[in-house]
Every structure is written in structure tokens, then in C-alpha cells.
Coordinates of C-alpha atoms in Angstrom, one line a residue:
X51 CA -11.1 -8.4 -28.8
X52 CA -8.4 -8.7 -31.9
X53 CA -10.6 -11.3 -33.4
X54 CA -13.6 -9.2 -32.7
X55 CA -11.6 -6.2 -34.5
X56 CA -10.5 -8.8 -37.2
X57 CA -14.2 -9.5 -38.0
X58 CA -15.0 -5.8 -37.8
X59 CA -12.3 -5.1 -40.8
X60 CA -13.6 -7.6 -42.7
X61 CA -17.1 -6.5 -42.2
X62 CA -16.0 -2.9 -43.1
X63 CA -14.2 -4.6 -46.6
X64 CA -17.3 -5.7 -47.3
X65 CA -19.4 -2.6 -46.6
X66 CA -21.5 -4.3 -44.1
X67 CA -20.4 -1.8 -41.2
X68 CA -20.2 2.1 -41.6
X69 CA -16.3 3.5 -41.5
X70 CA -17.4 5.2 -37.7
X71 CA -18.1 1.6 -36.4
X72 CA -15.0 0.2 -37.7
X73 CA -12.8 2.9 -36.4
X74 CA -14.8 2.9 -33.2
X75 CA -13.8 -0.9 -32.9
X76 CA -10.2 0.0 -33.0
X77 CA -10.5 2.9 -30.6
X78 CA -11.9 0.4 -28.0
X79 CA -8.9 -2.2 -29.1
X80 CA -6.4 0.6 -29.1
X81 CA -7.7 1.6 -25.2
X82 CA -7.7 -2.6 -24.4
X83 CA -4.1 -2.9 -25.6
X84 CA -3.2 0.8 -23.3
X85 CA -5.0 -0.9 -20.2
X86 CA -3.5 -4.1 -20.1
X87 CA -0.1 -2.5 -20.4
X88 CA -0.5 -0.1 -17.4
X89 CA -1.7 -2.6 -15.3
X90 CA 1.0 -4.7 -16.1
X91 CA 3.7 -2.0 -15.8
X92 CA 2.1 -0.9 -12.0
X93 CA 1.6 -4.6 -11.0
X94 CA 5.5 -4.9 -11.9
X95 CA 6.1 -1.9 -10.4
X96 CA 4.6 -3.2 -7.3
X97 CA 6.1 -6.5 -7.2
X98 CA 9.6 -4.9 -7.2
X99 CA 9.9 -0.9 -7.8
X100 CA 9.3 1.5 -10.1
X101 CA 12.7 1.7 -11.7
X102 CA 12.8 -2.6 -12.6
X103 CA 9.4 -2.0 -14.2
X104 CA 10.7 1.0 -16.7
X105 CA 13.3 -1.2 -17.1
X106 CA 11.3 -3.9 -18.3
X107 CA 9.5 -1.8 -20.6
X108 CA 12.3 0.3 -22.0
X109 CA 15.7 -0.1 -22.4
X110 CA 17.4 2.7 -20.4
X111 CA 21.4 2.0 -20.3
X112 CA 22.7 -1.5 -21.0
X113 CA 23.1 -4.0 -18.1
X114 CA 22.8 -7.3 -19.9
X115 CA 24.6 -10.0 -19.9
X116 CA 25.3 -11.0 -23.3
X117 CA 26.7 -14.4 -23.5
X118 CA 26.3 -17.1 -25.4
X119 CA 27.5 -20.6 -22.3
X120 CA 26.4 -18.8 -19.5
X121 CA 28.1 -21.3 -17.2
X122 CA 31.0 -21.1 -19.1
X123 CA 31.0 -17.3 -18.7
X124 CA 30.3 -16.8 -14.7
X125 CA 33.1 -18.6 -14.5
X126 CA 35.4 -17.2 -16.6
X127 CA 34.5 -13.6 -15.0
X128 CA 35.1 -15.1 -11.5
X129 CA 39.1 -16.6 -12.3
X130 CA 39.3 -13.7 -14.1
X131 CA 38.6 -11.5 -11.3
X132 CA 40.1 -13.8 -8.8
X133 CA 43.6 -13.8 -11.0
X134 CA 43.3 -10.0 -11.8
X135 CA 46.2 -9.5 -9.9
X136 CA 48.8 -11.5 -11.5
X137 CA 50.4 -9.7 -14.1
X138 CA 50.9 -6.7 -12.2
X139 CA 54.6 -5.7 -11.7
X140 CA 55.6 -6.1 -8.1
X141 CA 58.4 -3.6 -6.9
X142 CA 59.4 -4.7 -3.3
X143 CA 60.8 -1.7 -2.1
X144 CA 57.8 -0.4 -0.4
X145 CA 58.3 2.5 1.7
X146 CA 56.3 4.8 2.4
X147 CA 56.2 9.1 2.4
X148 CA 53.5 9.9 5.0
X149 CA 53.3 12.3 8.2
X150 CA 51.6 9.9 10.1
X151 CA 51.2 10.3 13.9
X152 CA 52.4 7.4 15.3
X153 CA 51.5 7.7 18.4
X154 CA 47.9 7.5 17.6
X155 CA 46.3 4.1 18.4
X156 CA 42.7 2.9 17.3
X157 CA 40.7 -0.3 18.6
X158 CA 37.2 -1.5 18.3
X159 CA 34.9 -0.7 21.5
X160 CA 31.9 -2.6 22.5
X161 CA 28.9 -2.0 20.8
X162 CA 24.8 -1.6 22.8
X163 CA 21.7 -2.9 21.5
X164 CA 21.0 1.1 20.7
X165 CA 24.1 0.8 18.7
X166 CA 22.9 -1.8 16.4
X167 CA 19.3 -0.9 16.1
X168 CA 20.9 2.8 15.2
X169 CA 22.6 1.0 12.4
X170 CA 20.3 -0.9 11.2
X171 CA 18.2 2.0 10.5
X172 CA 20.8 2.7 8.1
X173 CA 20.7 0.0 5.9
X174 CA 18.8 0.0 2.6
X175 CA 17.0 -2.1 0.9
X176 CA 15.3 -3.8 3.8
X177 CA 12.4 -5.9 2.3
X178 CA 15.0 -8.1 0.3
X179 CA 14.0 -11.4 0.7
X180 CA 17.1 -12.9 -1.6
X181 CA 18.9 -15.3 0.3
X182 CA 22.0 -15.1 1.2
X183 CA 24.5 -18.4 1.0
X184 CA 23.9 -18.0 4.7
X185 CA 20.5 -19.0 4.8
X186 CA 19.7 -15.7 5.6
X187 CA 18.5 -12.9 4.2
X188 CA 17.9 -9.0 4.9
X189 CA 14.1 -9.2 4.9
X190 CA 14.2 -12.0 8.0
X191 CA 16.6 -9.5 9.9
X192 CA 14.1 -6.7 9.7
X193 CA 11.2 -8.8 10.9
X194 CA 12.8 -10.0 13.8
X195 CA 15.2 -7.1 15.0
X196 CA 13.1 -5.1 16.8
X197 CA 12.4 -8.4 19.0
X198 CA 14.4 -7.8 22.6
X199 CA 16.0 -11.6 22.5
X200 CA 17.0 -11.0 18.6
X201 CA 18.8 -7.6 19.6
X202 CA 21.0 -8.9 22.2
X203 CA 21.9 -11.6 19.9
X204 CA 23.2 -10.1 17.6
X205 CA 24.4 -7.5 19.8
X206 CA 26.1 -10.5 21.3
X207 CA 27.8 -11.8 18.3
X208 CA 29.5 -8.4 17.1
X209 CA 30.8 -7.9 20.6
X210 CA 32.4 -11.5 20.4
X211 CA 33.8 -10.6 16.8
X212 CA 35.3 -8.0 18.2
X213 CA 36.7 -9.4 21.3
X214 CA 38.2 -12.1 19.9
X215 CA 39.1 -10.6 16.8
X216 CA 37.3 -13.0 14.4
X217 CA 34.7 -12.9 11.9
X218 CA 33.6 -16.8 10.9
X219 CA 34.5 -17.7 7.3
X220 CA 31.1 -18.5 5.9
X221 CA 30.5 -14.7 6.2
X222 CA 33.5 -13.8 4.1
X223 CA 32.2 -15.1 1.3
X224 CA 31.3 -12.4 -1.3
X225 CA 28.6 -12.8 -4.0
X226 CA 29.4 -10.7 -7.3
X227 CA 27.2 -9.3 -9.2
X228 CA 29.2 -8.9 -12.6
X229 CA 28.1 -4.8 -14.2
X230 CA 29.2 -4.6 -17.6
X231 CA 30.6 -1.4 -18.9
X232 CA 30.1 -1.6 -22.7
X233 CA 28.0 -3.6 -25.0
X234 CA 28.9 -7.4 -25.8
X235 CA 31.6 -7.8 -23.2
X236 CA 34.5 -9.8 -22.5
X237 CA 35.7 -10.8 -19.1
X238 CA 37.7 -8.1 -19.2
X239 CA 34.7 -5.8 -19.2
X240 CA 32.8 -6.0 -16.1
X241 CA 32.7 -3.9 -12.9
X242 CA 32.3 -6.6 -9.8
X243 CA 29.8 -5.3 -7.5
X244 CA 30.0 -7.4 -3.9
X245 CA 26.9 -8.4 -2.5
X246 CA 28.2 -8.8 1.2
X247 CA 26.1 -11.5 3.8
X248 CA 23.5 -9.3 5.9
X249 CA 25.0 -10.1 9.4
X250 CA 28.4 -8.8 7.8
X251 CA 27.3 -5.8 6.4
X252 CA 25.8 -4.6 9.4
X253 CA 28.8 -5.6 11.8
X254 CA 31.0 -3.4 8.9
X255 CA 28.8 -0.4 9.4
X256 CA 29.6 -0.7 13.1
X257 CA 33.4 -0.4 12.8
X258 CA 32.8 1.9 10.1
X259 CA 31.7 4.8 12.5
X260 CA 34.2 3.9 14.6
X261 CA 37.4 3.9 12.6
X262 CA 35.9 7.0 10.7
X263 CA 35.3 9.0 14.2
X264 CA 38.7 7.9 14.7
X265 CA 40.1 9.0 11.2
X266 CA 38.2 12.5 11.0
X267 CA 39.1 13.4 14.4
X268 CA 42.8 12.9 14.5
X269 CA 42.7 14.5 10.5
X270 CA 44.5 11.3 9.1
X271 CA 43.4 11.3 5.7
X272 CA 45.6 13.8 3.1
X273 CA 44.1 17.3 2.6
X274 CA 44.6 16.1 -1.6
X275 CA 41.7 13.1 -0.9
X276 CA 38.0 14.5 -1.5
X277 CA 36.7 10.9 -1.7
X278 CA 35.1 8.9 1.5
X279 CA 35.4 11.9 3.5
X280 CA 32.8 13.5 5.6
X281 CA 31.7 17.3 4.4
X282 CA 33.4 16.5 0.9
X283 CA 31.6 15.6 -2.2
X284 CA 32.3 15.4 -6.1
X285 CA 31.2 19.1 -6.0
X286 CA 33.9 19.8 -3.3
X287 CA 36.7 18.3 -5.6
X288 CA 35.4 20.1 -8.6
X289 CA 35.0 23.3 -7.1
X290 CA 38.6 23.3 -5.5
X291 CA 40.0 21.5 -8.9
X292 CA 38.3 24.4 -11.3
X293 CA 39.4 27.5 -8.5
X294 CA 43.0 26.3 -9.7
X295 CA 42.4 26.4 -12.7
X296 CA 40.3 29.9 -13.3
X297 CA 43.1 31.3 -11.3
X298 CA 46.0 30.3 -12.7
X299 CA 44.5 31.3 -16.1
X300 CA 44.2 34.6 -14.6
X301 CA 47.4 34.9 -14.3
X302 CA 47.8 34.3 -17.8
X303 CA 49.9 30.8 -17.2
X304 CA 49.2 27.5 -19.2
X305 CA 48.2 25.1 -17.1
X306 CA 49.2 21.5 -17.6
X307 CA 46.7 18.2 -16.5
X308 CA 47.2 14.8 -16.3
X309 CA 44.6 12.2 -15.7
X310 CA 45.8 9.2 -13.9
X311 CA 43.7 5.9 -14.0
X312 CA 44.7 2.7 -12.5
X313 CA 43.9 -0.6 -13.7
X314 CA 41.7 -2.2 -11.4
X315 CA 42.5 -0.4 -8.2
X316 CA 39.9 -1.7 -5.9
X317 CA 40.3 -5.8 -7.2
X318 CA 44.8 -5.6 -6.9
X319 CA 44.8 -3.3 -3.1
X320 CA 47.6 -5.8 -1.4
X321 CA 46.1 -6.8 1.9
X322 CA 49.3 -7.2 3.8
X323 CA 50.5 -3.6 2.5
X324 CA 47.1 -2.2 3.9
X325 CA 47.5 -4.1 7.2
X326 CA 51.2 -2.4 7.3
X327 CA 49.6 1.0 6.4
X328 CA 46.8 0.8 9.0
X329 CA 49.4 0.1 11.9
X330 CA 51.5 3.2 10.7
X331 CA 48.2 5.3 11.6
X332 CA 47.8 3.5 14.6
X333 CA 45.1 1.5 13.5
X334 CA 46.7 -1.9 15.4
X335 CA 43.4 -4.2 15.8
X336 CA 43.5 -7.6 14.8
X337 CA 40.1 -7.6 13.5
X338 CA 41.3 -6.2 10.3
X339 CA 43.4 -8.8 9.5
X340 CA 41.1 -11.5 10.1
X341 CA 38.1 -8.9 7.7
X342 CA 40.8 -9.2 5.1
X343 CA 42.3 -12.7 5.1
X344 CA 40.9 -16.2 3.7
X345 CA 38.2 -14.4 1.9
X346 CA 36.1 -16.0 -0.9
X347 CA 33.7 -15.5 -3.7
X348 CA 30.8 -16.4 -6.2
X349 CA 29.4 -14.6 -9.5
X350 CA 26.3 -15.0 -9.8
X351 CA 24.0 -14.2 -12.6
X352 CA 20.6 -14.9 -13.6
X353 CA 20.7 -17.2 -10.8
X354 CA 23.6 -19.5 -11.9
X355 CA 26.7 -19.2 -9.9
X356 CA 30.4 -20.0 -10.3
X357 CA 32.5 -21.8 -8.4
X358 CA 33.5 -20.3 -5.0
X359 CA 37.1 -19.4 -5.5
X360 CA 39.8 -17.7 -3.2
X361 CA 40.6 -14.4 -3.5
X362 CA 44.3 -13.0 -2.6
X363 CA 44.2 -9.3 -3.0
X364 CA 41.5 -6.2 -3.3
X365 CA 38.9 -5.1 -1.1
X366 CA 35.5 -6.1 -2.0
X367 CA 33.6 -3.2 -3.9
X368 CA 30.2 -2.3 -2.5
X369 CA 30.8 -3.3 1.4
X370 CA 30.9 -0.2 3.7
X371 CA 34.6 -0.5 4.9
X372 CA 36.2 -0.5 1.1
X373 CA 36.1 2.6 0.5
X374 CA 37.4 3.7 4.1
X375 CA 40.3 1.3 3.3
X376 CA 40.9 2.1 0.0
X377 CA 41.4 5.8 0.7
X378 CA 43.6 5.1 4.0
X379 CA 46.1 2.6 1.5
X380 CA 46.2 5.8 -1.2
X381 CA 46.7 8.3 1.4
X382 CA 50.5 9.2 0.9
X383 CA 49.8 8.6 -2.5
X384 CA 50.0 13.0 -2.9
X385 CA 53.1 13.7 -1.2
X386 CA 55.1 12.2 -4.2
X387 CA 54.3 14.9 -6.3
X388 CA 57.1 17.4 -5.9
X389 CA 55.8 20.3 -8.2
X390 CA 52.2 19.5 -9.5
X391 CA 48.6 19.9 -7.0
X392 CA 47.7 16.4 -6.9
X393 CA 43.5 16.2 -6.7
X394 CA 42.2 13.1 -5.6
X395 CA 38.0 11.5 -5.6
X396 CA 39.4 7.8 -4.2
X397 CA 41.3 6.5 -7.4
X398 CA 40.7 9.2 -9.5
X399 CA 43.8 11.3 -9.8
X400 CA 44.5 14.2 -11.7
X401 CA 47.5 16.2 -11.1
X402 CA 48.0 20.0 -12.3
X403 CA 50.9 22.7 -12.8
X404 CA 51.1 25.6 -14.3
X405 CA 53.9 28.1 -15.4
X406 CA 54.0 31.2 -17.6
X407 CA 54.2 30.2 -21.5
X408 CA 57.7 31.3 -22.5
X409 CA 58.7 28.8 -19.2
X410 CA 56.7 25.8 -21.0
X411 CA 59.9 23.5 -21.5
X412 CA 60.0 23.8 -17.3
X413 CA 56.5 23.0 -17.3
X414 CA 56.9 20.0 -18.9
X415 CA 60.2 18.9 -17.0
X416 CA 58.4 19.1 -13.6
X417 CA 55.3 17.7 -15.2
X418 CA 57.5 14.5 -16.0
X419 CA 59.4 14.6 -13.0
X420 CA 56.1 13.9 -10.9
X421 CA 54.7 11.5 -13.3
X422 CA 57.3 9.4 -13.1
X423 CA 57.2 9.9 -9.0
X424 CA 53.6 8.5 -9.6
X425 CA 54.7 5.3 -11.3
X426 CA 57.3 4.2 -8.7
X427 CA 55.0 4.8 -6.0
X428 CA 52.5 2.9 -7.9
X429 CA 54.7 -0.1 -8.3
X430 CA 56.2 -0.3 -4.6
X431 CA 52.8 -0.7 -4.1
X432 CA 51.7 -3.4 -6.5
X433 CA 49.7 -0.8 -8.2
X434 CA 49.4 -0.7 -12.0
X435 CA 49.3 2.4 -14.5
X436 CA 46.3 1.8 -16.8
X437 CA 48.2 3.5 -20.0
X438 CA 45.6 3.5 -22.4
X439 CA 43.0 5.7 -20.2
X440 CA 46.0 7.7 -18.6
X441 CA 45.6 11.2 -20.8
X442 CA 46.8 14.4 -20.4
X443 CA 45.5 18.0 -21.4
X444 CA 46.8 21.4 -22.2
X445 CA 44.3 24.4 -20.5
X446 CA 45.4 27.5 -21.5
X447 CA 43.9 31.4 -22.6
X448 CA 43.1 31.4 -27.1
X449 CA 46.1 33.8 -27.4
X450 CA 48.0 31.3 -25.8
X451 CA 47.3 28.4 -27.6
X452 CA 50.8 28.5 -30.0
X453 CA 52.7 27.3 -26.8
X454 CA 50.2 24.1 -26.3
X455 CA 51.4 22.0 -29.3
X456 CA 54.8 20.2 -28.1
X457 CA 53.8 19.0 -24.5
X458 CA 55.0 15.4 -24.4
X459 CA 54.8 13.3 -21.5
X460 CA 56.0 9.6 -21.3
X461 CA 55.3 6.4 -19.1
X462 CA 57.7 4.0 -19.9
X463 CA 58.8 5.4 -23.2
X464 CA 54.9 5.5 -23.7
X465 CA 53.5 8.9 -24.8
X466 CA 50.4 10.0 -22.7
X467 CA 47.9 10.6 -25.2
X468 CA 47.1 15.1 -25.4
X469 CA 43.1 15.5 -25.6
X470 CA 41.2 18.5 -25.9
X471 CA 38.2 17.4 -23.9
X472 CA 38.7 15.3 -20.7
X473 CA 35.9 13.8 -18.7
X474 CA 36.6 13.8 -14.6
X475 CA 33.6 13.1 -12.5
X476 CA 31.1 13.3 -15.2
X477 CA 32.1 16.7 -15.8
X478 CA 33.3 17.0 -19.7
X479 CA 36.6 19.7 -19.2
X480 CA 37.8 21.5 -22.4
X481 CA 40.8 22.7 -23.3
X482 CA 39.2 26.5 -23.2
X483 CA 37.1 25.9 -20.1
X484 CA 34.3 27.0 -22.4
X485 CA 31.8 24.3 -21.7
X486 CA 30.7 23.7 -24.9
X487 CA 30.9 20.0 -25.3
X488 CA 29.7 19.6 -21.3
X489 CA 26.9 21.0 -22.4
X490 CA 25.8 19.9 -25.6
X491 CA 27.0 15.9 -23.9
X492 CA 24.1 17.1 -21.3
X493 CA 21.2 17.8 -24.0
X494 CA 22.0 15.0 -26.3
X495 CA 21.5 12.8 -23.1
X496 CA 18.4 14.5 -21.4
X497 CA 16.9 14.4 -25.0
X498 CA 17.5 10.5 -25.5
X499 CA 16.2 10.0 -21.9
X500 CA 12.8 11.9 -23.0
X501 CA 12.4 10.6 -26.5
X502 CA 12.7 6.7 -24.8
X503 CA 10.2 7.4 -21.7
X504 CA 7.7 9.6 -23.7
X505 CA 5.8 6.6 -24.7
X506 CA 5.0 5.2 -21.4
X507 CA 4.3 8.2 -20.0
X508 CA 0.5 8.2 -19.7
X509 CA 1.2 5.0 -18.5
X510 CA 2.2 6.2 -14.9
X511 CA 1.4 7.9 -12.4
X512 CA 1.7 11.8 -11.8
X513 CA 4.1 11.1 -8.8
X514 CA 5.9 8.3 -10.5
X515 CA 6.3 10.3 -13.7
X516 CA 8.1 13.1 -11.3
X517 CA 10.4 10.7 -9.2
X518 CA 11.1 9.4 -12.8
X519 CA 11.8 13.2 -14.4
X520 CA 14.1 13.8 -11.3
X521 CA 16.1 10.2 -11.6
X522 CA 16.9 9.9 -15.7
X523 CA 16.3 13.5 -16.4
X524 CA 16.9 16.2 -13.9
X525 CA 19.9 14.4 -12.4
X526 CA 22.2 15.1 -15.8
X527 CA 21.3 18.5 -15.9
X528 CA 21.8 19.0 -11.8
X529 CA 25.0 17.2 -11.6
X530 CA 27.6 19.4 -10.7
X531 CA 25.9 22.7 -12.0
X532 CA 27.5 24.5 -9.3
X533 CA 30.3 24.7 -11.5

């Protein structure tokens, strides 16, 4: 057909065609070139789902590897990861300030064919036929589970795990999918999603409604913790956060926020602090230790993988128990605030007081005091204070605004950096609580997500195009609009 065109132009050059034929030939070239690419977009579409075919077609966030030895480079993220933990100061007087009950006890119970099939139901994803270093892999599960000998099986096998208080090695060996969080990145620069073994990930799911039956009910996790909990949500902890804040500012007080962030939280949790922490609430099972102990992993990317390496600290990101375990290590993490109102989405910590402005000088003293509560806590716990992301801001009436100017708060004779606009949750607050960047952040990115998929749109499907609207479009402008 381009040749065909070709010969048409050259036709036209010549006068031997009319202009109408001509540009008739390169309406029909025009509709060729629109055809091909919609059947190639739905067949891709088809072949994996809708949002890898966009993805092939547009570039919609940046999730590439860019690297020039990718051997070299898996493994460099996978020491790096593995070794993340060794620089971190380690303070040995661990104690810690909790109201635990310690009378409370927890263990695993026998699970029932219902109970597994129930769970599997919960699993996503289930037509994945990647294979696992197993040899198995989430699509072969689904096919066979619903056969009577397959369920007891396996029903079998998580009963012995839990009997005997063992989970075999080979399953403890974590894939990593390596998410980088800027453009060109170093090993420094990537977020390590676990890609757990199938037969793992379900038995985790099991003693994941049991220990958060267990939790819930006896009200073990602090009031200050929004994150992992049932009937709390970012909304939750936004909503309670911003009710603070509207009120003090009723009040006419200046409030003062600081925004704590740990460096690598998840990848430096020490596993025999957590097993200490989990006995204090009574949660005494074995099974824990053996989930947490001698475990390994891979990176893996574009199909070449690293060495397998041991890993002695963190809780794999991704599985179903981190985040149960991760809240349950932090959980007196909000009683060493004396003064402030500690608010906490899993690591994310932000810690508020507030006093009237000719009392600013005390505002600042108790605002210290707690910080500096924060950063011995962090270290008995072989925690580390990421200083450079750690910022703190001033929130406060206009008529008020002479007394916000000489806040200083240090970390280790390091002054936390003041900003006018912090960003918690996705939510962009100001200094004013007026909104103004929040919302013109919003627009700038609901605009760049309609000028990139504008294109292709004719090139899907009514229902597509909505599922697509509601995912890169709708979700920006929904998120949190309850505030």
C-alpha cells in the first residue's frame, strides 16, 4: 500500500492522476496505517491486559530499567539490597514503651479445605502462567484446586507447616522485581517489589486472617497507626490529621509539623527485634521465626536474574504478612512523643503541636524534645532517620505568619529543612491550608494524562476508553477529595 501511494505521488507530480485520486490514495493509506494499529493494540491487549498494551504504545510513568551491563546491574541492586542494612547505627539498648497485654497468647489453628479454597478466591492475578523457581506457577494452581485430591493436599501441607512450625527453604526464596523511582537510576534508586512462590503466598494469607482476627479483636495495634488496619484508609488518616489541624487554627494557634521518613524501613526491620516484639503481644508461635529466618533472594529483570543471595534483615515488600508485621514492630513507636499528636500510615509519620504564637519559643522546645525522642527510639531499634526527606512545616492563620520565621529544629546538629508545601499521602499540604498547589499539581497531571492518551483513543474501545478515564484520569482528581 506505501508503494502503491509512492506511485500515486509520483503520478500526481506528473499530472497523470487528478489531486482527488491522489488524496483519496492517502485517505485509504492513512485508514490502513489506523487498522493495523488497533488490531495490534487489542491483540496486545488480549495477550496480556489492557493497561501493558497502552503501555506499549505510550509512555505513561517511567518504569524502565535503564542500564547499560544488565548483568552487572541485577546484581549490583541485589548486594545492594541484601547489604542495605549495614551502615545503619545499631543502639543496643532496646527497650520498649508499650501497654501491651501480656497475658494475651496467639497460635496458628488448623486450617479446612473450605478455608483454603476461601482464600484462594482471594488471590489475584490467577491466570499467571510465569514460573516460579518452584516449578510452579499460579496458573497450574487454579486449574487444579478445585480437584478434591489437590485440596486436601495442600490443605495437608499448610496444616503440617503449621504443626511443626516449618516452612521448607525453597519457598523462602523471594524474587525481586526492582521499581525505579526516578529516571536513569542508581542502585540506590529502586523500590524492591517481592514476588513471593504461589504455595507461600497462599499459606501467608491464611495466618494473615488469623493473626489479624487476633490483632483487631484484643485492639493491639496503637490508636496513632491508620496503616494495615481494618475500617482505616488514607482517607481516615487524612481526615483525622486535617480535623487537628482546622481546629487548632480555630483557635488561632500555630501549629507546628514534622515529616518523618525512614530510610529504607521495610528492607532494615531486625527480625530478632520483631520476634521479641511479637512475644510481648503474645504472639509466641514458632512459625514466625522459621517465616523470618534463612530467607533468600533473586532480582530479576527482563528475564536475567542475579545471584541468589542471603538476606539478614527486612520483611519482604509485597507478601501479605509485611505489612501486618511491619505495623506490629512500629506499634510503640507513638508513645515516645511526649507533647506532639503523632499520625502514622505504616512508615509514614508526621507528628504535630500547636501553641498560641506569643508561646512559639515553647512550641519549638517540645517540638525538639519529641524529635529527638523519635531518633533514640529509632536507633534502639536499628532504625535510621532519612535526613534529607525529613522536613518540617509551619501552618498557621496570614495574620499570623510574623511568628513562623525562626522555627528551627535539629537532628544531630542537622537543621530539618522548613517548606511551605509538604506532600503526605499524595495530598500536597500548604502552609495556608489553601489548596492551591494541590490543586493546580492535580490539573497539570490530569492534563498530561489526556494530552498522551488522546491519540489512541479511537483506537479503543468505548468500555476500555472508560476503565482507562477512571484508572490514569479520574483517580487523581478522586483521591482523597473528601478532604
Amino acid at each position: 500500500m506505501i508503494k502503491s501511494n509512492k506511485n500515486a505521488y509520483g503520478k500526481f507530480k506528473k499530472g497523470a492522476i487528478s489531486k482527488e485520486l491522489f488524496k483519496l490514495s492517502c485517505t485509504q493509506l492513512k485508514k490502513l496505517f489506523k487498522k493495523d494499529k488497533k488490531d495490534y493494540l487489542q491483540k496486545t491487549i488480549k495477550e496480556t491486559n489492557l493497561f501493558e498494551g497502552i503501555k506499549k504504545l505510550i509512555s505513561i510513568g517511567n518504569t524502565n530499567l535503564h542500564t547499560e551491563n544488565e548483568c552487572f546491574e541485577v546484581n549490583s541492586i541485589n548486594n545492594f539490597f541484601t547489604n542495605i542494612c549495614k551502615n545503619i547505627h545499631k543502639d543496643k539498648s532496646f527497650s520498649e514503651k508499650s501497654n501491651c497485654n501480656t497475658s494475651l497468647s496467639f497460635s496458628l489453628k488448623k486450617v479446612t479445605n473450605h478455608d483454603v479454597l476461601k482464600t484462594w478466591n482471594t488471590i489475584k492475578n490467577k491466570t499467571n502462567s510465569k514460573e516460579y523457581h518452584t516449578g510452579m506457577c499460579t496458573r497450574m494452581i487454579n486449574l487444579t484446586i478445585l480437584a478434591p485430591n489437590i485440596t486436601t493436599l495442600l490443605t495437608h501441607f499448610f496444616n503440617l507447616s503449621i504443626e511443626e512450625n516449618f516452612i521448607p527453604d525453597i519457598l523462602k526464596i523471594t524474587r525481586i522485581k526492582p521499581i525505579p523511582k526516578k529516571t536513569n537510576p542508581s542502585s540506590e534508586d529502586f523500590r524492591p517489589i517481592s514476588i513471593i512462590p504461589i504455595l507461600l503466598k497462599l499459606l501467608e494469607k491464611i495466618v494473615y486472617d488469623q493473626l489479624s482476627h487476633f490483632i483487631n479483636d484484643n485492639k493491639i495495634i496503637n490508636d496513632r497507626q491508620y496503616g494495615f488496619k481494618k475500617g482505616y484508609s488514607t482517607t481516615t488518616y487524612m481526615c483525622h490529621l486535617m480535623d487537628y489541624l482546622y481546629k487548632q487554627l480555630d483557635l488561632d494557634k500555630i501549629c507546628l509539623m514534622v515529616s518523618i521518613d525512614m530510610k529504607k524501613a521495610f528492607d532494615t526491620i531486625n527480625r530478632e527485634l520483631l520476634l521479641q516484639k511479637l512475644k510481648k503481644y503474645g504472639i509466641h508461635s514458632l512459625w514466625f521465626k522459621s517465616f523470618l529466618t534463612n530467607r533468600k533472594q533473586f532480582v530479576e529483570h527482563n528475564n536475567i536474574q542475579s545471584d541468589i543471595t542471603l538476606t539478614e534483615t527486612g520483611i519482604p515488600q509485597g507478601s501479605a504478612l509485611s505489612g501486618m508485621l511491619f505495623t506490629i514492630f512500629l506499634n510503640d513507636m507513638p508513645n515516645v512523643c511526649v507533647f506532639s499528636e503523632p499520625y502514622q500510615y505504616a512508615d509514614d509519620t508526621n507528628i504535630i503541636d500547636s501553641e498560641y504564637p506569643e508561646r512559639s519559643d515553647e512550641l519549638q522546645r517540645r517540638m525538639q524534645s519529641d524529635v529527638q525522642n523519635l531518633i533514640t527510639w529509632l536507633k534502639s531499634n536499628h532504625l535510621e532517620l532519612n535526613n534529607s526527606k525529613t522536613q518540617m512545616m509551619v501552618i498557621c492563620s496570614p495574620k499570623n505568619q510574623f511568628y513562623a520565621k525562626d522555627f528551627k529544629i535539629n537532628v544531630e546538629n542537622v537543621t530539618i529543612s522548613c517548606v511551605n508545601v509538604m506532600k503526605c499521602l499524595g495530598l500536597y499540604i500548604d502552609s495556608q491550608l489553601n489548596w492551591n498547589h494541590h490543586i493546580k499539581n492535580v490539573i497539570k497531571k490530569c492534563n498530561f494524562m489526556l494530552f498522551s492518551l488522546y491519540p489512541y483513543m479511537n483506537l479503543l474501545t468505548p468500555k476500555q476508553r472508560l476503565i482507562i478515564l477512571k484508572s490514569y484520569v479520574l483517580s487523581n482528581t478522586m483521591h482523597l477529595f473528601v478532604i
